Short mmCIF file of C-alpha atoms in Angstrom, two decimals:
data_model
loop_
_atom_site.label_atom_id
_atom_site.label_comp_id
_atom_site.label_asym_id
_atom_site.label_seq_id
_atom_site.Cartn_x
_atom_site.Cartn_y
_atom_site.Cartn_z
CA UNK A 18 -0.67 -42.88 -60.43
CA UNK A 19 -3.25 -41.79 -58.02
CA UNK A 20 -1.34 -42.44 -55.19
CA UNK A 21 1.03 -39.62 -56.58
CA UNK A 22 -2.05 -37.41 -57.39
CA UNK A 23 -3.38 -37.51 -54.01
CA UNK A 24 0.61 -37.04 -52.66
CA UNK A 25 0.65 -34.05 -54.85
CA UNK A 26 -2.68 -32.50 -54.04
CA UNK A 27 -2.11 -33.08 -50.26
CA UNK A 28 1.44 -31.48 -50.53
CA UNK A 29 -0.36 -28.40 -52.37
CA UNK A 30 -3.00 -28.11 -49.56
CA UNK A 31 -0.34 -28.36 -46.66
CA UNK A 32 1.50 -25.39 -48.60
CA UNK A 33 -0.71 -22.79 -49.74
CA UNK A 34 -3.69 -23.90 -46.51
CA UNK A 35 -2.00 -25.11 -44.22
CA UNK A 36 1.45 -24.09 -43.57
CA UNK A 37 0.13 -20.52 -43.78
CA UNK A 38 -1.76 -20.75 -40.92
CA UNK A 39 -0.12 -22.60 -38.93
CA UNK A 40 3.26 -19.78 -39.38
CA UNK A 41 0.48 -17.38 -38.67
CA UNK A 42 -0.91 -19.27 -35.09
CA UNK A 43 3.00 -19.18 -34.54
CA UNK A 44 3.27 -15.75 -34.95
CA UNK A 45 0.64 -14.62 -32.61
CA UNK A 46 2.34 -16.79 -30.04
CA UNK A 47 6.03 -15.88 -30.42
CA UNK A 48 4.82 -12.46 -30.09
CA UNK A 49 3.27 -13.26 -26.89
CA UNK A 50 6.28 -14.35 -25.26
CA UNK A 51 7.65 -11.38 -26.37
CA UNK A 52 4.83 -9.31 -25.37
CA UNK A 53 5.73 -10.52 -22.46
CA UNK A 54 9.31 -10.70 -21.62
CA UNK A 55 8.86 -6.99 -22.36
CA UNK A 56 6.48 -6.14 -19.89
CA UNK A 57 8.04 -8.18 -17.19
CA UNK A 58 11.77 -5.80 -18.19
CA UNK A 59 9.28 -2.38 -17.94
CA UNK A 60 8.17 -3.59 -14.69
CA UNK A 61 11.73 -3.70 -13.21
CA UNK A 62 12.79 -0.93 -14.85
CA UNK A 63 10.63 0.87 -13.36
CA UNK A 64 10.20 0.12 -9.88
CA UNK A 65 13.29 0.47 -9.85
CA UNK A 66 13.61 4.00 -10.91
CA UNK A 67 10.68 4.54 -8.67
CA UNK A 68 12.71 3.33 -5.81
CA UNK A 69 15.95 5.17 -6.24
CA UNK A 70 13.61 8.52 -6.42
CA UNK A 71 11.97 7.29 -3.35
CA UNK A 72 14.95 6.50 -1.45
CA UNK A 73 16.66 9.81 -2.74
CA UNK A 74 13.42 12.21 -1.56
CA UNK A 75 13.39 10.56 1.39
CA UNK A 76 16.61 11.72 2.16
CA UNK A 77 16.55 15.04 0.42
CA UNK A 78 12.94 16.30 1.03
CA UNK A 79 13.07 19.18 -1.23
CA UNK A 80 15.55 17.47 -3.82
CA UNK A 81 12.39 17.35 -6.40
CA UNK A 82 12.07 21.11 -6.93
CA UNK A 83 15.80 21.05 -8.34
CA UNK A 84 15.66 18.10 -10.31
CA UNK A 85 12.02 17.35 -11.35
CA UNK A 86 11.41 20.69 -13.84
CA UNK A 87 15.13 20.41 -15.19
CA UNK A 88 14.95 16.70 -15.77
CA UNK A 89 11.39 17.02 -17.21
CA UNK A 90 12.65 19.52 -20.02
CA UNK A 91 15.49 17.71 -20.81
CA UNK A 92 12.91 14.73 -21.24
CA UNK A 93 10.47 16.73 -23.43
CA UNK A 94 13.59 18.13 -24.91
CA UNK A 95 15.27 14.88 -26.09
CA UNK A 96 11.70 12.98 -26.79
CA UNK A 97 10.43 15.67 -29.50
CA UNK A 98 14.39 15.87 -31.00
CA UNK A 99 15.10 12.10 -31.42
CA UNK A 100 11.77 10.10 -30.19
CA UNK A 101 8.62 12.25 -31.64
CA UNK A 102 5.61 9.73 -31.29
CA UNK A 103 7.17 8.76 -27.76
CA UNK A 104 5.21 11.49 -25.48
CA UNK A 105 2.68 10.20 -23.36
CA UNK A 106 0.73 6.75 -22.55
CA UNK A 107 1.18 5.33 -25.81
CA UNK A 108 -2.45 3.83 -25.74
CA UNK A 109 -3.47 7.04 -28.60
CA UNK A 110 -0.80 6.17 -30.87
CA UNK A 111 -1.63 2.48 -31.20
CA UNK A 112 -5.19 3.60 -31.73
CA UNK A 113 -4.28 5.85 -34.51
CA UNK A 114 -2.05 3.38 -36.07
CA UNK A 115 -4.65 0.83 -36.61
CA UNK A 116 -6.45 3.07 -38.30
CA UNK A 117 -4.13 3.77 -40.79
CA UNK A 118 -3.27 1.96 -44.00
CA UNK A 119 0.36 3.78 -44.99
CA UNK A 120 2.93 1.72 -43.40
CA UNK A 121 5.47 4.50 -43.43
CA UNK A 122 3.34 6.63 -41.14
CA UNK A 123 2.45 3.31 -39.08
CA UNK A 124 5.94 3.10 -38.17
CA UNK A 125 6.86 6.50 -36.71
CA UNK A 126 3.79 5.38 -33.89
CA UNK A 127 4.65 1.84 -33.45
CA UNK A 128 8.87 0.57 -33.99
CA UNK A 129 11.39 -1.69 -32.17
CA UNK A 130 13.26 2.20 -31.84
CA UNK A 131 10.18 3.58 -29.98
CA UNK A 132 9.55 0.83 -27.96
CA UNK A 133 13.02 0.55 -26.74
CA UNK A 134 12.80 4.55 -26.27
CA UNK A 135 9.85 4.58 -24.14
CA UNK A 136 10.96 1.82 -21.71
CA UNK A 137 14.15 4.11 -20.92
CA UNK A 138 12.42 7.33 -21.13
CA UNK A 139 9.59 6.49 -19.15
CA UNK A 140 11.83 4.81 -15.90
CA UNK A 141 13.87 8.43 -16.56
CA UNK A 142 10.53 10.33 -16.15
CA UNK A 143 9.68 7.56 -12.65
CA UNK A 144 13.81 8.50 -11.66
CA UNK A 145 12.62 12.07 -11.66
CA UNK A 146 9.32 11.75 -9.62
CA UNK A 147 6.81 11.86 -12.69
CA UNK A 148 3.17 11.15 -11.60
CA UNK A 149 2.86 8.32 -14.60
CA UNK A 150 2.79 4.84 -14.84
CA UNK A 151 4.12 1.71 -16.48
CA UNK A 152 0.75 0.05 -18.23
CA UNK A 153 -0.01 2.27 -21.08
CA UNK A 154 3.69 2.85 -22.42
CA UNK A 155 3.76 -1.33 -22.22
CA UNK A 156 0.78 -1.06 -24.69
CA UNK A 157 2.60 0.68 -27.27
CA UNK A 158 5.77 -1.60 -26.73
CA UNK A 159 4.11 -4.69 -26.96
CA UNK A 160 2.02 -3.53 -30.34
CA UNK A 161 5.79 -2.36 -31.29
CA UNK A 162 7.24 -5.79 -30.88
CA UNK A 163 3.90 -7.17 -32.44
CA UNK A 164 4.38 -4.95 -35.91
CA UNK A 165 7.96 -5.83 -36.01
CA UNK A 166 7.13 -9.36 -35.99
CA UNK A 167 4.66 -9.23 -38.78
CA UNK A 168 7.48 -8.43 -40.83
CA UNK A 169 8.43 -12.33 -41.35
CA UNK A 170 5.06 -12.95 -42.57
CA UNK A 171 4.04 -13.02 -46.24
CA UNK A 172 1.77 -10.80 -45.26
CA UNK A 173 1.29 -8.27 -42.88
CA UNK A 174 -1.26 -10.06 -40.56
CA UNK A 175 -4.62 -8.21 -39.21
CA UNK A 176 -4.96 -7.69 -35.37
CA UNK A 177 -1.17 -7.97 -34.65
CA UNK A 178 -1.58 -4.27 -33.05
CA UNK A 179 -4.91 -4.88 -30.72
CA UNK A 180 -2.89 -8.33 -30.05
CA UNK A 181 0.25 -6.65 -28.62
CA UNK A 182 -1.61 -4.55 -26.79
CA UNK A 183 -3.92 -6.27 -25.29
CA UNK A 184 -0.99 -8.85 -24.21
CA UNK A 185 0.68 -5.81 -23.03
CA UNK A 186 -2.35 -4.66 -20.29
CA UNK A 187 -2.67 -8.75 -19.12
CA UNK A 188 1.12 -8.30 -18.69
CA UNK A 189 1.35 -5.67 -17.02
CA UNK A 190 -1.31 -6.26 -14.93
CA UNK A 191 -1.23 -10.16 -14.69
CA UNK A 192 -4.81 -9.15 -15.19
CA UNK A 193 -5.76 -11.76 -18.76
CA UNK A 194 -9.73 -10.89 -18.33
CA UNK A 195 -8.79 -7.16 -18.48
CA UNK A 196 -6.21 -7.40 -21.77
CA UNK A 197 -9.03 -8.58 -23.61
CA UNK A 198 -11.92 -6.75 -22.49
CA UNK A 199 -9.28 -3.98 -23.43
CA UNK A 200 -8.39 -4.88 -26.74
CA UNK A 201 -12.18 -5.77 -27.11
CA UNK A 202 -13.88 -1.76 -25.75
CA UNK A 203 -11.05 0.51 -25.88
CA UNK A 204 -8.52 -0.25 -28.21
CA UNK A 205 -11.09 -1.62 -31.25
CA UNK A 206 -14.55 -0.65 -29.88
CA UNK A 207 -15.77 -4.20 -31.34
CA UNK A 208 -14.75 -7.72 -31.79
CA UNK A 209 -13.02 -8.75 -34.43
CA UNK A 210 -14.16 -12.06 -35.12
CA UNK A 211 -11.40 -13.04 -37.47
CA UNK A 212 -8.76 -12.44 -35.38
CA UNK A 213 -10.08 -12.74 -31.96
CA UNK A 214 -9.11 -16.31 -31.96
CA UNK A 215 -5.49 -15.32 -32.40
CA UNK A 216 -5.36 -12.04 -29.91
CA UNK A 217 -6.65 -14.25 -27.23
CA UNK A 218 -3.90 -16.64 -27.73
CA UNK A 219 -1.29 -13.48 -27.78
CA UNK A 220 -2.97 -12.34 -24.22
CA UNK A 221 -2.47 -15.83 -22.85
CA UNK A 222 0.65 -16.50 -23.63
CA UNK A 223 1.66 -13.09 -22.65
CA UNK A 224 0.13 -13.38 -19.57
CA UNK A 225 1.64 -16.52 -18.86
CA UNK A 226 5.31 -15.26 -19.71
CA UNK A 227 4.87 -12.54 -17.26
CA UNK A 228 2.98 -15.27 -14.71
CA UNK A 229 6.29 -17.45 -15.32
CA UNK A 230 8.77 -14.99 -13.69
CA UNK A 231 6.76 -12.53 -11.27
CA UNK A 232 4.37 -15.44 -9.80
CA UNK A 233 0.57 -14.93 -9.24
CA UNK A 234 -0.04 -11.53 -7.66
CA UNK A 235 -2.70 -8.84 -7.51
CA UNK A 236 -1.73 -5.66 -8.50
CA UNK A 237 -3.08 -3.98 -4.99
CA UNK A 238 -3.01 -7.11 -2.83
CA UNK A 239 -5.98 -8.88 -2.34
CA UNK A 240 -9.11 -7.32 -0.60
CA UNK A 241 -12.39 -8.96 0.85
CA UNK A 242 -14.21 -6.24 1.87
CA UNK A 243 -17.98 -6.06 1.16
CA UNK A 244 -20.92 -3.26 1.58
CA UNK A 245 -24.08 -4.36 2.83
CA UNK A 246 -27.04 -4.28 1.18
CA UNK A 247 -29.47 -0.97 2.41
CA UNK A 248 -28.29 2.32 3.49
CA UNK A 249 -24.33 1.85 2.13
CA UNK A 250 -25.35 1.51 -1.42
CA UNK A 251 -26.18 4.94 -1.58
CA UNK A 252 -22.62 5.62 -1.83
CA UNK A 253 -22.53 4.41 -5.64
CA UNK A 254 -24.30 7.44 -7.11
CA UNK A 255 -22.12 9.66 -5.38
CA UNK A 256 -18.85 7.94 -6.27
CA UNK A 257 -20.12 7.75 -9.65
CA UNK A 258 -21.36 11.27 -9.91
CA UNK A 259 -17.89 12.81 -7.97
CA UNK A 260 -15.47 10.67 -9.86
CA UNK A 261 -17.16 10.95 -13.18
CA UNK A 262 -17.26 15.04 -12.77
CA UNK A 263 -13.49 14.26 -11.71
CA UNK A 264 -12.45 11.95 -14.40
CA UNK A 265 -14.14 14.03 -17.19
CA UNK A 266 -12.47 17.15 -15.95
CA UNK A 267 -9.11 15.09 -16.41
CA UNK A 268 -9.70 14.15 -19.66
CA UNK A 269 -10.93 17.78 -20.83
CA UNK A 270 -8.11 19.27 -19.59
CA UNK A 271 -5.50 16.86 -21.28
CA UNK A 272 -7.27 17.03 -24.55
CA UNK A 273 -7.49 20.72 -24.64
CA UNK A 274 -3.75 21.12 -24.39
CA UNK A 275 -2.98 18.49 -26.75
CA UNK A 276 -5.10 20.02 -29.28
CA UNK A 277 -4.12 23.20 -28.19
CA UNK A 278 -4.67 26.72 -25.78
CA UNK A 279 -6.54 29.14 -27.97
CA UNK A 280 -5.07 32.68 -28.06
CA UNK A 281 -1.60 33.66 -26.42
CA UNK A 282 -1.17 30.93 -23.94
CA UNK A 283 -1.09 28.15 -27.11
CA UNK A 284 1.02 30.29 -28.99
CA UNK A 285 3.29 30.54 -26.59
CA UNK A 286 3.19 26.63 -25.21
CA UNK A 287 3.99 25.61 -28.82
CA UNK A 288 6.86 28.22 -28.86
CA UNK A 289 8.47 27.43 -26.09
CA UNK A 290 7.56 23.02 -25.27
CA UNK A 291 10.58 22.69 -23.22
CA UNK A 292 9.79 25.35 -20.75
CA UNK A 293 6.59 24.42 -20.48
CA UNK A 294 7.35 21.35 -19.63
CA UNK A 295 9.87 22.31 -17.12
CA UNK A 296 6.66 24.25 -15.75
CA UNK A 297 4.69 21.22 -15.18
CA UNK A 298 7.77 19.79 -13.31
CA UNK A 299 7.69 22.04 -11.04
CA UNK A 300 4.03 21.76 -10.65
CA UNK A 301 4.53 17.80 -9.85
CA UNK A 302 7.43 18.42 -7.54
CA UNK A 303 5.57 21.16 -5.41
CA UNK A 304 2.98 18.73 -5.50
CA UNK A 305 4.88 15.64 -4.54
CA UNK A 306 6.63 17.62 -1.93
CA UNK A 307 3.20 19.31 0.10
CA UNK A 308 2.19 15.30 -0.11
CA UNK A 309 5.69 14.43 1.69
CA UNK A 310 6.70 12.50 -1.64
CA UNK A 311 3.19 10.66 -1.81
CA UNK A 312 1.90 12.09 -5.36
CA UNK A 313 5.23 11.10 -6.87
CA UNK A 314 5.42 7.96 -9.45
CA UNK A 315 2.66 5.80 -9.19
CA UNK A 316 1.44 6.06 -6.02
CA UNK A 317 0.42 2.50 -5.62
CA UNK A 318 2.11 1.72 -2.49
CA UNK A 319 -0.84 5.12 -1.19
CA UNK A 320 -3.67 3.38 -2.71
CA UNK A 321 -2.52 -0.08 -1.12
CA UNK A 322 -2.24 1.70 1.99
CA UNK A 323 -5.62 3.45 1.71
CA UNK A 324 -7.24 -0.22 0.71
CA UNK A 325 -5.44 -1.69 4.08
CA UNK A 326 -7.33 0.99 5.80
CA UNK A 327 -4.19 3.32 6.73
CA UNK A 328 -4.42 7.17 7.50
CA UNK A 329 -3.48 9.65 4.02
CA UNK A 330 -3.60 13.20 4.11
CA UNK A 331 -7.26 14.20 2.64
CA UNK A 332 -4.47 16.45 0.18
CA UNK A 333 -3.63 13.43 -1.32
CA UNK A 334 -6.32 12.99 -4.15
CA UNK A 335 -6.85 16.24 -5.46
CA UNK A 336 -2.73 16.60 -5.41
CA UNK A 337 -2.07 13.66 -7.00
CA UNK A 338 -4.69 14.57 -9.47
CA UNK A 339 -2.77 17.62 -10.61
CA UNK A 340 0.92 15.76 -10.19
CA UNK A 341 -0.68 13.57 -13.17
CA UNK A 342 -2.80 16.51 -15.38
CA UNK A 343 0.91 18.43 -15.57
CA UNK A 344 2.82 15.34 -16.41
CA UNK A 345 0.31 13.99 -19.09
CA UNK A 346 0.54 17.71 -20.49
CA UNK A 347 4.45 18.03 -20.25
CA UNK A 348 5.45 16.02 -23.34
CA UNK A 349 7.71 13.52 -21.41
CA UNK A 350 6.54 9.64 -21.74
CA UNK A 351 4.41 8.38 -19.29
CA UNK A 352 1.00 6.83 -18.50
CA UNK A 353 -2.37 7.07 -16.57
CA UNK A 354 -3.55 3.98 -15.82
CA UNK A 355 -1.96 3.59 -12.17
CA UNK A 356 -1.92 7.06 -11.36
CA UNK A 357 -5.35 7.41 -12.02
CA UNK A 358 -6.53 4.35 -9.94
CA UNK A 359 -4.37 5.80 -6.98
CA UNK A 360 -6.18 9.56 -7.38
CA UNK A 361 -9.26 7.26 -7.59
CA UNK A 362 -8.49 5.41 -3.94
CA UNK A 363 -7.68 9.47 -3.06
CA UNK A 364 -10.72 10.67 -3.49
CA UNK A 365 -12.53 7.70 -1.26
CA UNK A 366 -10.66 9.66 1.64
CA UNK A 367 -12.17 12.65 1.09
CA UNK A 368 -15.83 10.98 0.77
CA UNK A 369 -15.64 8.95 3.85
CA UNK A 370 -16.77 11.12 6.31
CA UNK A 371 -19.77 11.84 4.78
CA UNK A 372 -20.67 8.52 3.24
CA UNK A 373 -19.21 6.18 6.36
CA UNK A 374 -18.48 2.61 4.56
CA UNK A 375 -15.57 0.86 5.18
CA UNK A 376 -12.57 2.79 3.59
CA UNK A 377 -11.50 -0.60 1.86
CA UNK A 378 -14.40 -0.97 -0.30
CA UNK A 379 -14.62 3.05 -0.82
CA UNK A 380 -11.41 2.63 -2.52
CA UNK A 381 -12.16 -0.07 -4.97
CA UNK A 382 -15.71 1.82 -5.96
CA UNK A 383 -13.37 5.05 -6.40
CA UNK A 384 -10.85 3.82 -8.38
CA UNK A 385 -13.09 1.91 -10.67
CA UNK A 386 -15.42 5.37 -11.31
CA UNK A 387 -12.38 7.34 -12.13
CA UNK A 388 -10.82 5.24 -14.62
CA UNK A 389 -13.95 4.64 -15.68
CA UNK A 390 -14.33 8.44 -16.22
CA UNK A 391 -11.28 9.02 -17.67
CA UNK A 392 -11.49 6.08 -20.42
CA UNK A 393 -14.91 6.12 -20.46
CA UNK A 394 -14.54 2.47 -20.66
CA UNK A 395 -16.40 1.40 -18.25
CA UNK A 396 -16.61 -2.19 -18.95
CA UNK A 397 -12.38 -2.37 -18.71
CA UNK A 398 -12.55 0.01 -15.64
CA UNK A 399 -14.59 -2.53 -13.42
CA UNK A 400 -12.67 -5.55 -15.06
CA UNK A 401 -8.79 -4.07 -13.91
CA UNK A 402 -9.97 -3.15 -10.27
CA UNK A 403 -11.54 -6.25 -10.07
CA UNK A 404 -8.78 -8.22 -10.89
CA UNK A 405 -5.96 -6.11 -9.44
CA UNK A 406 -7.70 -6.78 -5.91
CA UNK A 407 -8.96 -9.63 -6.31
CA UNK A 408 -12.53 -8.73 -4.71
CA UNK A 409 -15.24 -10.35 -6.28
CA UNK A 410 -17.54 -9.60 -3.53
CA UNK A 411 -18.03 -5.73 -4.45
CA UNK A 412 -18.41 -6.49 -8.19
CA UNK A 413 -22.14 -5.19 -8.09
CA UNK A 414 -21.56 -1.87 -6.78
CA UNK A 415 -18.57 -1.22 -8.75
CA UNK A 416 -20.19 -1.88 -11.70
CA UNK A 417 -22.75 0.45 -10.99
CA UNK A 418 -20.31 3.04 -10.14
CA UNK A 419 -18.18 2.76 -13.46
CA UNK A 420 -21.30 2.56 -15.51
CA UNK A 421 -22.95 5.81 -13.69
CA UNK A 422 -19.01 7.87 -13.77
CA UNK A 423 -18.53 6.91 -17.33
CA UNK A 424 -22.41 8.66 -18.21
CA UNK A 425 -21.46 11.59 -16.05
CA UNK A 426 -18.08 12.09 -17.60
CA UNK A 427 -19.20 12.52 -21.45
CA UNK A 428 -21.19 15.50 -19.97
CA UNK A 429 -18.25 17.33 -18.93
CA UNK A 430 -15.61 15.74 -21.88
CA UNK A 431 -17.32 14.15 -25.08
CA UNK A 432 -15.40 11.63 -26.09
CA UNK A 433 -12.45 9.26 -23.78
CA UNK A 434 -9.31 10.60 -23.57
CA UNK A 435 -7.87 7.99 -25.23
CA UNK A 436 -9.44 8.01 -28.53
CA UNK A 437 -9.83 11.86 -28.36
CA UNK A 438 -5.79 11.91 -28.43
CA UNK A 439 -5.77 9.10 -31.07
CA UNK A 440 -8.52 11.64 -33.53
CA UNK A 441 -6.18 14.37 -32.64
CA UNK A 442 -2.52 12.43 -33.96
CA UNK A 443 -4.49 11.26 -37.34
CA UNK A 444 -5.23 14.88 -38.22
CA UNK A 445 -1.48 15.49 -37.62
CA UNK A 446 -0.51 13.33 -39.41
CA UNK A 447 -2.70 14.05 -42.23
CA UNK A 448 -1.69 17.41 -42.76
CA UNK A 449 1.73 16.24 -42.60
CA UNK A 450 0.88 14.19 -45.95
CA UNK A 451 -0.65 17.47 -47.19
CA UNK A 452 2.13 19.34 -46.62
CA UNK A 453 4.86 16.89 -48.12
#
């Protein structure tokens, strides 16, 4: 009889203790795969796109003027129509979402129909020379496929969003120390101690997924440059004081049209979002074009370059930084991460002459301050760089840099772009309650 008591009571335990968690634990790792095998399909997606652009503007110089502000409005066009909640990085929306509790509203920021949406739509944008990149749109798919697999559990589990997308940066970046300093200063601003057990696993196993069928790369090649300790360190307060002014200025600019132009000039953006965005591609293909195609997609095969040490146009930074500001702006999906880092290793050209370091280390110190400035994350800025060029040498100076560009930047924009555009879709959707 006690045999069968303690059968019964240990059968009870592995049901309502047990069993639970251990479907949960499985959760958090089938989602990583997922995570994942996701990231790894955005990635060839599109470099792909990239490289049919590239291989048509290399034949057709001036091809881009045609086809960039017509195939950005059609974009816009057929992303506020069918996909609203699609436009830009994606990093806002899966802010905003875990900070609301109506699962209704949750779902028009983070869905399997989004997330399928925004891998086409952004390799569209990269097949029409779009300054944007792949990272942040992988953030929004991998919390997508996250929320769609908390549907099988009793319970909608906590930290499946800031799980999928912190798998989604190590993914994308095959950077793991940077998905979870992510998830950890950008995407919560704390640590979750209940479920930071779990996201961890989600990052590693995404991580590993993506490790599985691209290998072990860095991002931008691997760099061992170093600056010597006296008179070259007093390039880190003016990298962090010129990117930060830069950064900020980014971010300002963004925000204020996503918020909206006072006066005439909002009015008439709001009117009329399809020409406008047609506008901004033709401000990214007159760009791309005085840069002989260099400010077009990504741009990381420039900042390589500029790493290695090879001659860009001095044009190239502050081109590439308005290529990105009118494609952020346009409507059409697409993210900052890489852009910025590659306007970043542009700007080191246009400080070398005066601050005469090697170019290579310049770079890193640049695009470290400028995401830094932008995200005002510096923490997460210092961590990617580090990572994506494998240069543990610099790590001191860099530092320094992000920190000092991140304090410049909140004098010029008050709040990271990010979170800014995450505040900004809450009171949307608010009013849209209000309203219904």
């Amino acid at each position: 009889m006690a045999t069968r008591s303690f059968k019964q009571a240990l059968n009870l335990r592995w049901r309502r203790i047990w069993l639970p968690r251990l479907r949960r634990r499985a959760l958090f790792v089938v989602g990583g795969v997922f995570v994942g095998l996701a990231a790894v399909a955005m990635a060839f997606m599109a470099d792909g796109a990239q490289h049919l652009f590239r291989m048509a503007q290399h034949q057709w110089p001036y091809l881009p003027l045609l086809i960039t502000p017509a195939g950005f409005a059609l974009l816009a066009w057929v992303t506020q129509r069918y996909f609203n909640g699609a436009q830009g990085s994606g990093i806002p929306q899966v802010i905003a979402a875990r900070q609301m509790t109506d699962l209704k509203a949750k779902q028009k920021l983070v869905s399997p129909k989004l997330a399928v949406a925004k891998m086409f739509l952004l390799s569209a944008g990269l097949l029409l020379g779009a300054s944007a990149g792949r990272e942040g749109p992988t953030v929004q798919v991998g919390a997508s496929v996250m929320f769609w697999l908390g549907r099988f559990a009793p319970h909608r589990q906590p930290g499946l969003l800031l799980a999928g997308a912190a798998g989604g940066v190590a993914a994308a970046f095959n950077a793991p120390l940077a998905g979870i300093v992510f998830g950890i200063e950008e995407m919560s601003r704390s640590f979750e101690l209940r479920t930071s057990g779990l996201v961890l696993g989600t990052v590693i196993v995404a991580g590993l997924t993506s490790l599985a069928i691209l290998g072990d790369y860095t991002y931008f090649g691997r760099s061992a440059v170093t600056l010597e300790i006296g008179a070259q360190w007093i390039a880190v307060p003016v990298v962090g004081l010129v990117c930060g002014l830069a950064g900020g200025g980014f971010s300002r600019v963004v925000i204020a049209f996503a918020v909206g132009l006072p006066g005439r000039a909002g009015r008439v953006i709001k009117k009329h979002p399809v020409l406008f965005a047609a506008i901004c591609g033709m401000i990214v293909a007159v760009a791309g074009v005085l840069t002989g195609g260099a400010a077009f997609g990504t741009s990381a095969e420039e900042a390589k370059a500029i790493l290695a040490g090879e001659d860009i146009t001095g044009l190239f930074g502050p081109l590439k930084l308005i290529a990105t500001i009118a494609t952020a702006i346009s409507g059409i999906p697409g993210g900052i991460f890489s852009p910025s880092l590659s306007i970043g290793a542009g700007f080191a050209t246009l400080l070398q002459g005066m601050l005469h370091i090697p170019i290579g280390a310049l770079a890193i110190m640049c695009m470290a301050a400028y995401l830094a400035a932008v995200l005002q994350a510096p923490i997460t800025a210092f961590v990617i760089v580090t990572e994506m060029t494998g240069n543990h040498a610099l790590i001191f100076p860099v530092m320094m840099c992000a920190v000092i560009a991140s304090f410049v930047s909140k004098s010029v924009c008050k709040e990271g772009i990010y979170h800014a555009l995450a505040h900004q879709i809450l009171r949307k959707s608010h009013s849209e309650r209000n309203i219904t």
